[in-house]
Short mmCIF file of C-alpha atoms in Angstrom, two decimals:
data_model
loop_
_atom_site.label_atom_id
_atom_site.label_comp_id
_atom_site.label_asym_id
_atom_site.label_seq_id
_atom_site.Cartn_x
_atom_site.Cartn_y
_atom_site.Cartn_z
CA MET G 245 91.07 30.34 162.08
CA SER G 246 91.68 26.74 161.17
CA SER G 247 94.01 25.71 158.41
CA ALA G 248 91.10 24.13 156.56
CA THR G 249 88.92 27.32 156.84
CA HIS G 250 92.04 29.34 155.66
CA ARG G 251 92.51 27.08 152.69
CA SER G 252 88.79 27.23 151.84
CA LEU G 253 88.99 31.07 152.05
CA GLN G 254 92.02 31.22 149.67
CA GLU G 255 90.19 28.92 147.11
CA SER G 256 87.17 31.06 147.16
CA THR G 257 89.03 34.40 146.72
CA ALA G 258 91.43 33.28 144.08
CA PRO G 259 90.96 34.73 140.73
CA SER G 260 89.49 32.57 138.05
CA PRO G 261 91.56 31.83 134.86
CA ASP G 262 91.35 34.68 132.44
CA PRO G 263 89.86 33.20 129.10
CA HIS G 264 91.83 35.75 127.17
CA TRP G 265 95.18 34.60 128.69
CA PRO G 266 96.19 32.01 125.87
CA LEU G 267 95.51 34.82 123.31
CA LEU G 268 97.61 37.26 125.02
CA GLN G 269 100.39 34.64 125.37
CA ALA G 270 100.20 33.98 121.71
CA ILE G 271 100.39 37.52 120.69
CA ALA G 272 103.56 38.10 122.98
CA THR G 273 105.18 35.07 121.38
CA LEU G 274 104.32 36.12 117.95
CA ALA G 275 105.63 39.61 118.68
CA ASP G 276 108.99 38.27 120.00
CA ALA G 277 109.39 35.57 117.38
CA PRO G 278 112.56 35.61 115.26
CA LEU G 279 112.12 35.94 111.59
CA THR G 280 113.00 32.22 111.05
CA HIS G 281 110.00 31.13 113.29
CA ILE G 282 107.40 33.96 112.74
CA ALA G 283 105.36 31.67 110.30
CA GLU G 284 105.21 28.85 112.81
CA GLN G 285 104.21 31.18 115.64
CA LEU G 286 101.57 32.82 113.49
CA ARG G 287 100.19 29.44 112.76
CA ASN G 288 100.04 28.37 116.28
CA ALA G 289 98.34 31.62 117.23
CA SER G 290 95.72 31.26 114.41
CA LEU G 291 94.82 27.57 114.82
CA PRO G 292 92.38 28.05 117.53
CA TYR G 293 90.24 30.48 115.30
CA LEU G 294 90.87 29.09 111.81
CA GLY G 295 92.29 25.74 110.97
CA SER G 296 94.51 25.03 108.04
CA SER G 297 96.86 22.50 106.49
CA SER G 298 99.66 25.07 105.91
CA LEU G 299 100.57 28.72 106.39
CA VAL G 300 102.70 30.69 103.97
CA ILE G 301 104.05 34.17 104.28
CA PHE G 302 105.39 35.76 101.15
CA THR G 303 107.20 39.16 101.78
CA GLU G 304 109.72 40.96 99.67
CA ASP G 305 111.09 42.74 102.69
CA CYS G 306 113.04 39.61 103.36
CA THR G 307 114.94 39.46 100.01
CA GLY G 308 117.16 36.45 101.08
CA ARG G 309 114.12 34.35 102.28
CA PRO G 310 110.90 35.71 100.84
CA GLN G 311 108.85 32.75 101.75
CA LYS G 312 108.14 31.95 105.51
CA LYS G 313 106.21 28.56 105.84
CA ALA G 314 104.67 26.30 108.45
CA GLY G 315 102.48 23.11 108.19
CA GLU G 316 102.30 20.19 105.94
CA GLU G 317 105.61 19.33 104.38
CA GLU G 318 104.03 18.21 101.12
CA ILE G 319 102.71 21.77 100.59
CA ILE G 320 105.42 24.08 102.16
CA SER G 321 108.25 22.29 100.35
CA ARG G 322 106.58 22.73 96.87
CA VAL G 323 104.98 26.16 97.04
CA SER G 324 106.58 28.49 94.65
CA ILE G 325 107.26 32.21 94.30
CA ALA G 326 105.42 32.23 90.94
CA GLU G 327 102.31 30.73 92.43
CA LEU G 328 102.36 33.37 95.44
CA ASP G 329 103.04 36.13 93.00
CA ASN G 330 100.13 35.33 90.86
CA LEU G 331 97.75 34.99 93.90
CA ARG G 332 98.83 38.34 95.30
CA ALA G 333 98.36 40.02 91.99
CA ALA G 334 94.85 38.88 91.91
CA LEU G 335 93.97 40.50 95.16
CA THR G 336 92.88 44.20 94.89
CA ASP G 337 92.89 45.26 98.61
CA GLU G 338 93.25 43.77 102.13
CA THR G 339 89.91 42.28 102.20
CA PRO G 340 90.30 38.56 103.13
CA TRP G 341 89.70 36.43 99.94
CA PHE G 342 88.47 32.83 99.92
CA GLY G 343 88.73 30.70 96.75
CA GLU G 344 90.65 28.13 94.91
CA ALA G 345 94.29 28.87 93.68
CA GLU G 346 97.24 26.98 92.46
CA ILE G 347 99.42 26.20 95.43
CA ALA G 348 102.27 23.50 95.57
CA GLY G 349 101.49 22.38 92.02
CA ARG G 350 97.67 21.99 92.19
CA PRO G 351 94.47 23.85 92.87
CA ARG G 352 93.62 24.08 96.55
CA PRO G 353 91.06 26.02 98.73
CA VAL G 354 92.86 28.91 100.26
CA LEU G 355 92.34 32.06 102.35
CA ALA G 356 94.52 35.06 101.20
CA LEU G 357 95.28 38.23 102.95
CA LYS G 358 97.44 41.22 101.72
CA TYR G 359 99.14 43.63 104.03
CA ALA G 360 99.06 46.94 102.07
CA PRO G 361 102.14 48.81 103.63
CA SER G 362 104.59 46.18 102.49
CA HIS G 363 102.60 44.21 99.86
CA ALA G 364 103.06 41.09 102.03
CA LEU G 365 100.89 38.14 101.43
CA LEU G 366 99.48 35.51 103.88
CA VAL G 367 97.97 32.16 102.52
CA LEU G 368 96.22 29.43 104.59
CA THR G 369 95.51 26.36 102.62
CA ASP G 370 92.39 24.31 103.27
CA PRO G 371 91.02 26.85 105.68
CA HIS G 372 88.16 25.77 107.99
CA PRO G 373 86.47 27.21 111.08
CA ALA G 374 88.12 25.85 114.39
CA GLY G 375 85.05 26.73 116.47
CA PRO G 376 81.88 28.74 116.40
CA GLY G 377 81.85 32.14 115.23
CA HIS G 378 83.39 32.11 111.75
CA ASN G 379 83.52 35.78 111.20
CA ALA G 380 84.92 36.38 114.70
CA GLY G 381 87.66 33.82 113.94
CA LEU G 382 88.47 35.52 110.60
CA ASP G 383 88.77 38.81 112.34
CA MET G 384 91.18 37.43 114.85
CA VAL G 385 93.35 35.89 112.17
CA THR G 386 93.28 39.10 110.25
CA TYR G 387 94.61 40.95 113.31
CA LEU G 388 97.28 38.48 114.08
CA TRP G 389 98.32 38.66 110.38
CA ARG G 390 98.72 42.32 110.37
CA LEU G 391 100.64 42.21 113.73
CA ALA G 392 103.12 39.73 112.23
CA ALA G 393 103.45 41.61 109.00
CA ARG G 394 104.24 44.76 110.85
CA ARG G 395 106.82 42.90 112.99
CA ILE G 396 108.52 41.49 109.90
CA GLN G 397 108.93 45.10 108.69
CA GLU G 398 110.33 46.17 111.96
CA LYS G 399 112.75 43.20 112.38
CA VAL G 400 114.16 43.64 108.85
CA ALA G 401 114.63 47.46 109.41
CA ASP G 402 116.46 46.70 112.61
CA ALA G 403 118.36 43.59 111.41
CA PRO G 404 121.87 43.04 112.79
CA PRO G 405 124.87 42.86 110.45
CA SER G 406 124.82 39.01 110.62
CA TYR G 407 121.38 38.79 109.24
CA LEU G 408 121.95 41.39 106.40
CA LEU G 409 125.11 39.44 105.27
CA GLU G 410 123.39 36.03 105.30
CA SER G 411 120.32 37.50 103.62
CA ARG G 412 122.45 38.94 100.77
CA ALA G 413 124.40 35.67 100.48
CA ALA G 414 121.15 33.73 100.35
CA SER G 415 119.76 35.96 97.60
CA ALA G 416 122.99 35.55 95.50
CA GLU G 417 122.84 31.85 95.97
CA ARG G 418 119.25 31.51 95.00
CA ILE G 419 119.89 33.59 91.87
CA ARG G 420 122.82 31.14 91.06
CA VAL G 421 120.85 28.02 91.51
CA THR G 422 117.86 29.44 89.52
CA ALA G 423 120.26 30.49 86.68
CA GLU G 424 121.78 27.05 86.52
CA LEU G 425 118.30 25.39 86.42
CA THR G 426 117.12 27.95 83.84
CA ASP G 427 120.06 27.27 81.56
CA LEU G 428 119.64 23.36 81.99
CA HIS G 429 115.98 23.34 81.22
CA SER G 430 116.16 26.05 78.56
CA THR G 431 118.75 23.87 76.65
CA THR G 432 116.38 20.89 76.99
CA LEU G 433 113.40 22.80 75.82
CA GLU G 434 115.19 24.34 72.98
CA THR G 435 116.40 21.02 71.76
CA LEU G 436 112.84 19.66 72.00
CA LEU G 437 111.51 22.57 70.01
CA ALA G 438 114.16 22.18 67.32
CA ALA G 439 113.14 18.43 67.06
CA LEU G 440 109.46 19.15 66.95
CA ARG G 441 109.95 21.77 64.21
CA SER G 442 111.66 19.36 62.08
CA SER G 443 109.82 18.59 58.80
CA SER G 444 110.75 14.87 59.21
CA LEU G 445 107.95 14.46 61.66
CA ALA G 446 104.65 13.72 59.79
CA ASP G 447 102.01 14.47 62.30
CA ALA G 448 101.84 18.19 61.79
CA ALA G 449 98.92 18.73 64.28
CA ALA G 450 100.79 16.85 67.06
CA ARG G 451 103.97 18.80 66.30
CA THR G 452 102.18 22.20 66.42
CA THR G 453 100.41 21.31 69.76
CA VAL G 454 103.62 20.12 71.48
CA THR G 455 105.54 23.04 70.05
CA ASP G 456 103.12 25.58 71.49
CA LEU G 457 103.27 23.67 74.90
CA ALA G 458 107.01 23.67 74.93
CA ALA G 459 107.17 27.41 73.89
CA LYS G 460 104.94 28.33 76.75
CA ALA G 461 107.01 26.18 79.25
CA LEU G 462 110.19 28.01 77.97
CA VAL G 463 108.60 31.48 78.51
CA GLY G 464 107.42 30.51 81.97
CA LEU G 465 110.81 29.29 82.95
CA ARG G 466 112.33 32.59 81.81
CA THR G 467 109.78 34.56 83.76
CA LEU G 468 110.43 32.61 86.90
CA SER G 469 114.23 33.26 86.51
CA ASP G 470 113.51 36.99 86.03
CA ARG G 471 111.19 37.13 89.00
CA THR G 472 113.76 35.42 91.26
CA THR G 473 116.28 38.09 90.14
CA ASP G 474 113.72 40.87 90.83
CA LEU G 475 113.27 39.74 94.40
CA ALA G 476 116.98 40.08 95.00
CA LYS G 477 117.74 43.18 93.10
CA GLU G 478 115.80 46.44 92.58
CA PRO G 479 116.52 49.11 90.03
CA VAL G 480 117.90 52.33 91.61
CA ALA G 481 115.23 54.56 90.05
CA LYS G 482 112.38 52.36 91.16
CA ALA G 483 113.82 52.16 94.71
CA PHE G 484 113.94 56.02 94.78
CA GLU G 485 110.28 56.31 93.52
CA ARG G 486 109.16 53.88 96.38
CA LEU G 487 111.00 56.20 98.82
CA ARG G 488 109.10 59.22 97.44
CA GLU G 489 105.79 57.36 97.87
CA ASP G 490 106.84 56.31 101.57
CA LEU G 491 107.61 59.95 102.60
CA ARG G 492 104.53 61.45 100.97
CA PRO G 493 102.07 60.75 103.83
CA LEU G 494 104.74 61.79 106.30
CA THR G 495 105.27 65.26 104.87
CA ARG G 496 101.78 65.98 103.50
CA PHE G 497 100.61 68.05 106.44
CA SER G 498 103.90 69.05 108.01
CA GLY G 499 104.40 72.31 106.06
CA VAL G 500 107.99 71.15 105.24
CA GLU G 501 108.84 70.93 101.53
CA VAL G 502 110.76 67.76 100.47
CA GLU G 503 112.72 68.07 97.37
CA PHE G 504 113.79 64.90 95.67
CA ILE G 505 116.88 64.78 93.40
CA GLU G 506 116.54 61.48 91.48
CA PRO G 507 119.49 59.15 90.65
CA PRO G 508 120.49 58.55 87.19
CA LEU G 509 118.25 56.09 85.34
CA ASN G 510 121.22 53.92 84.19
CA GLY G 511 122.48 53.43 87.71
CA ARG G 512 123.42 49.88 88.93
CA ASP G 513 120.53 47.82 90.33
CA LEU G 514 120.57 47.78 94.25
CA PRO G 515 120.59 44.64 96.28
CA GLY G 516 117.26 44.34 98.03
CA GLU G 517 118.71 44.75 101.50
CA VAL G 518 120.44 47.89 100.45
CA ALA G 519 117.24 49.26 98.81
CA HIS G 520 115.15 48.53 101.90
CA ALA G 521 117.70 50.00 104.32
CA ALA G 522 118.38 53.09 102.21
CA ARG G 523 114.63 53.98 102.39
CA ALA G 524 114.43 53.33 106.03
CA ILE G 525 117.56 55.50 106.63
CA VAL G 526 116.23 58.48 104.73
CA ARG G 527 112.85 58.24 106.41
CA GLY G 528 114.62 58.35 109.76
CA LEU G 529 116.79 61.38 108.76
CA VAL G 530 113.75 63.19 107.44
CA LEU G 531 111.76 62.56 110.56
CA ALA G 532 114.81 63.59 112.72
CA MET G 533 115.11 66.81 110.81
CA MET G 534 111.36 67.59 110.99
CA GLU G 535 111.58 67.43 114.72
CA GLN G 536 113.61 70.59 114.73
CA THR G 537 111.92 74.09 114.81
CA ASP G 538 112.16 76.45 111.92
CA ILE G 539 112.55 73.90 109.21
CA SER G 540 110.87 74.69 105.86
CA ARG G 541 112.77 72.69 103.47
CA ILE G 542 114.56 69.25 103.21
CA ARG G 543 116.43 67.89 100.08
CA THR G 544 117.19 64.28 99.53
CA GLN G 545 119.44 62.95 96.71
CA TRP G 546 120.55 59.56 95.64
CA ASP G 547 123.45 58.69 93.23
CA CYS G 548 125.33 55.68 92.40
CA ASP G 549 129.00 55.29 91.51
CA GLY G 550 128.85 51.73 90.43
CA GLU G 551 130.11 50.40 93.76
CA ASN G 552 128.17 52.38 96.35
CA LEU G 553 124.74 54.01 96.79
CA LEU G 554 125.52 57.63 97.69
CA ILE G 555 122.70 59.39 99.81
CA ASN G 556 122.67 63.05 100.70
CA VAL G 557 119.93 64.52 103.02
CA ARG G 558 120.03 68.27 103.86
CA ASP G 559 117.81 70.75 105.85
CA ASP G 560 117.53 74.52 105.93
CA GLY G 561 117.29 74.72 109.65
CA ARG G 562 119.45 76.41 112.39
CA GLY G 563 121.94 73.55 112.57
CA THR G 564 120.70 72.27 115.87
CA LEU G 565 120.76 68.53 114.90
CA SER G 566 123.53 66.48 116.54
CA ALA G 567 125.28 63.18 115.87
CA ASP G 568 124.54 62.35 119.50
CA THR G 569 120.78 62.55 119.04
CA PRO G 570 119.45 58.95 119.65
CA SER G 571 117.60 58.81 116.29
CA ILE G 572 120.82 59.73 114.36
CA SER G 573 123.02 57.31 116.32
CA GLY G 574 120.44 54.53 115.73
CA LEU G 575 120.49 55.31 111.98
CA GLU G 576 124.34 55.22 111.99
CA ARG G 577 124.41 51.80 113.47
CA ARG G 578 122.08 50.66 110.70
CA VAL G 579 124.48 52.19 108.14
CA GLN G 580 127.28 50.33 109.80
CA ALA G 581 125.36 46.97 109.55
CA LEU G 582 125.61 47.33 105.86
CA THR G 583 129.44 48.17 106.18
CA GLY G 584 128.52 51.68 105.04
CA HIS G 585 129.62 55.16 106.36
CA LEU G 586 127.53 58.05 107.68
CA ARG G 587 129.10 61.57 107.85
CA MET G 588 127.20 64.57 109.33
CA ASP G 589 128.23 68.22 108.74
CA VAL G 590 126.41 70.79 110.91
CA MET G 591 127.03 74.46 110.93
CA PRO G 592 125.10 76.54 113.46
CA GLY G 593 122.65 78.81 111.60
CA TRP G 594 123.18 76.83 108.30
CA GLY G 595 121.45 73.48 108.79
CA ALA G 596 122.61 69.92 108.76
CA ASP G 597 124.11 68.18 105.73
CA ILE G 598 124.25 64.38 106.04
CA PHE G 599 126.05 61.81 103.68
CA VAL G 600 125.65 58.18 103.58
CA SER G 601 127.58 55.69 101.46
CA LEU G 602 126.23 52.05 101.25
CA PRO G 603 128.44 49.43 99.32
CA LEU G 604 126.56 47.36 96.72
CA ASP G 605 128.59 44.35 97.11
CA LEU G 606 129.16 42.02 100.13
CA PRO G 607 132.35 42.58 102.01
CA THR G 608 134.98 39.95 101.37
CA ARG G 609 135.94 37.62 104.17
CA PRO G 610 139.19 35.74 104.54
CA ALA G 611 138.80 32.18 103.67
CA GLY G 612 138.13 30.00 106.70
CA ASP G 613 136.44 32.70 108.80
CA VAL G 614 134.42 30.13 110.55
CA ALA G 615 136.10 29.66 113.96
CA GLY G 616 132.87 30.85 115.74
CA TRP G 617 130.88 27.78 114.47
CA ASN G 618 133.07 25.34 116.39
CA LEU G 619 133.02 22.68 113.65
CA ALA G 620 134.93 19.46 113.81
CA ALA G 621 137.31 18.86 111.08
CA ARG G 622 135.10 16.35 109.27
CA GLU G 623 132.16 18.80 109.46
CA LEU G 624 134.27 21.64 107.96
CA GLU G 625 135.24 19.26 105.23
CA VAL G 626 131.65 18.35 104.39
CA LEU G 627 130.82 22.13 104.61
CA GLN G 628 133.46 22.90 102.10
CA HIS G 629 132.12 20.33 99.75
CA LEU G 630 128.45 21.81 100.14
CA ALA G 631 129.85 25.25 99.42
CA ALA G 632 131.40 23.78 96.21
CA GLY G 633 127.95 22.63 95.12
CA HIS G 634 128.74 18.82 95.61
CA ARG G 635 125.88 16.36 96.23
CA ASN G 636 125.94 13.83 99.16
CA ARG G 637 126.93 10.98 96.83
CA THR G 638 129.97 12.93 95.50
CA ILE G 639 130.95 14.00 99.08
CA ALA G 640 130.78 10.37 100.38
CA SER G 641 132.87 9.13 97.45
CA THR G 642 135.50 11.88 97.89
CA LEU G 643 135.83 11.53 101.62
CA GLY G 644 135.65 7.67 101.63
CA ILE G 645 132.46 7.57 103.88
CA SER G 646 128.88 6.52 103.43
CA GLU G 647 126.12 8.68 102.30
CA ASN G 648 124.31 8.13 105.70
CA THR G 649 127.43 9.45 107.37
CA VAL G 650 127.34 12.49 104.96
CA LYS G 651 123.66 13.02 106.00
CA PHE G 652 124.64 12.86 109.68
CA HIS G 653 127.39 15.47 109.28
CA VAL G 654 124.93 17.84 107.32
CA ARG G 655 122.23 17.53 110.07
CA ASN G 656 124.80 18.51 112.65
CA LEU G 657 125.95 21.43 110.36
CA PHE G 658 122.37 22.64 110.19
CA LYS G 659 122.20 22.89 113.94
CA LYS G 660 125.55 24.58 114.47
CA LEU G 661 124.97 27.02 111.64
CA GLY G 662 121.46 27.78 112.79
CA VAL G 663 120.06 27.04 109.24
CA GLY G 664 117.21 25.00 108.03
CA SER G 665 118.15 24.01 104.48
CA ARG G 666 121.11 23.15 102.23
CA THR G 667 120.74 26.47 100.41
CA GLU G 668 120.94 28.43 103.61
CA ALA G 669 124.04 26.45 104.68
CA ILE G 670 125.71 27.12 101.29
CA ALA G 671 124.83 30.87 101.36
CA LEU G 672 126.19 31.25 104.93
CA ALA G 673 129.40 29.35 103.98
CA HIS G 674 129.85 31.68 100.97
CA SER G 675 129.41 34.75 103.13
CA HIS G 676 132.11 33.59 105.19
CA GLY G 677 134.61 33.05 102.43
CA LEU G 678 134.11 29.19 101.81
CA ARG G 679 133.81 28.41 98.07
#
């Protein structure tokens, strides 16, 4: 056979490109995307089916960074938690919703989708069909969104210690900044209200109108501050009630009775990461116990000593559960990620009794625990000033360098720390003992 004939035969028998291959690649990339890039990957996967100017994910699973965004900077830099909260509250189920909503400071056309298991929200601004078959495109975007939302849940549940520490530090930093802004603007608004209520102003109608506007603004500001705190903390009683709701479908048809011993109502609020992890740990323990034979009853109890969340899960089986069971060892690693402790007491014929302690406060780090970042001396100086809350102009003046040089060092810091914003850099520095 001649080489030309052989080449022709190869070409004729070569498989044609699979039209579904780009979609499969997009799904694989989305499934493997880290939490910091999942919004970008979801937008890339969705654009062939539904165009948009920006994509925003709002998920309380990620308490440190509840917003994940990609698209036009003008929108993603200004969208607020309050706007997303209001939009989510208006959605009754997982049905795709098209309409106009306040996003990034003004009304915009949006597509909004909820994910019921985690109450996560997806928002596409200025949505428009990217090709023929609008309904098919919407169905595909809905499928991709559910995949992404589920992966966020899984990634948070399996997060490494570094992510949990940074997330808690970011939550604390966001609360601090919000509290400072609230105090600042509250003082301004209260001063304005005092002046407007003064009888020395003659125009009563104008005074009444502006007083009402300022009062509403003050209420809105306080509400935003409270909502920011709510994202980072969860009352222990509410967290336990969510655990009960999570376990109900798992045990409904199992024939196993699950008894819940509630924590005290006045227990200390739980950091969001502790609340999420505690529910996941108890779910895992209950499932591991239910895999045994001759189990009829499981008891789970939470308590709080002011410094730790104390968890106890006990079954009435024959004591066949082992600490070497893969599911138990996996849960122990999750406990250790939060610098907690797990103890398991098993007596043959008497069941398993498991105790978990999760600290509510971040572990302290020695100052300067930053060797792994490989920072130059000047970069470390700039980072210390950032951690102290100084702005670029102040840093430049203190170090005797230009603001442009400060910006150059800040950009390098972002790359070395693996963060995308000043707030994240400050939170990470604080979690490593820099103040």
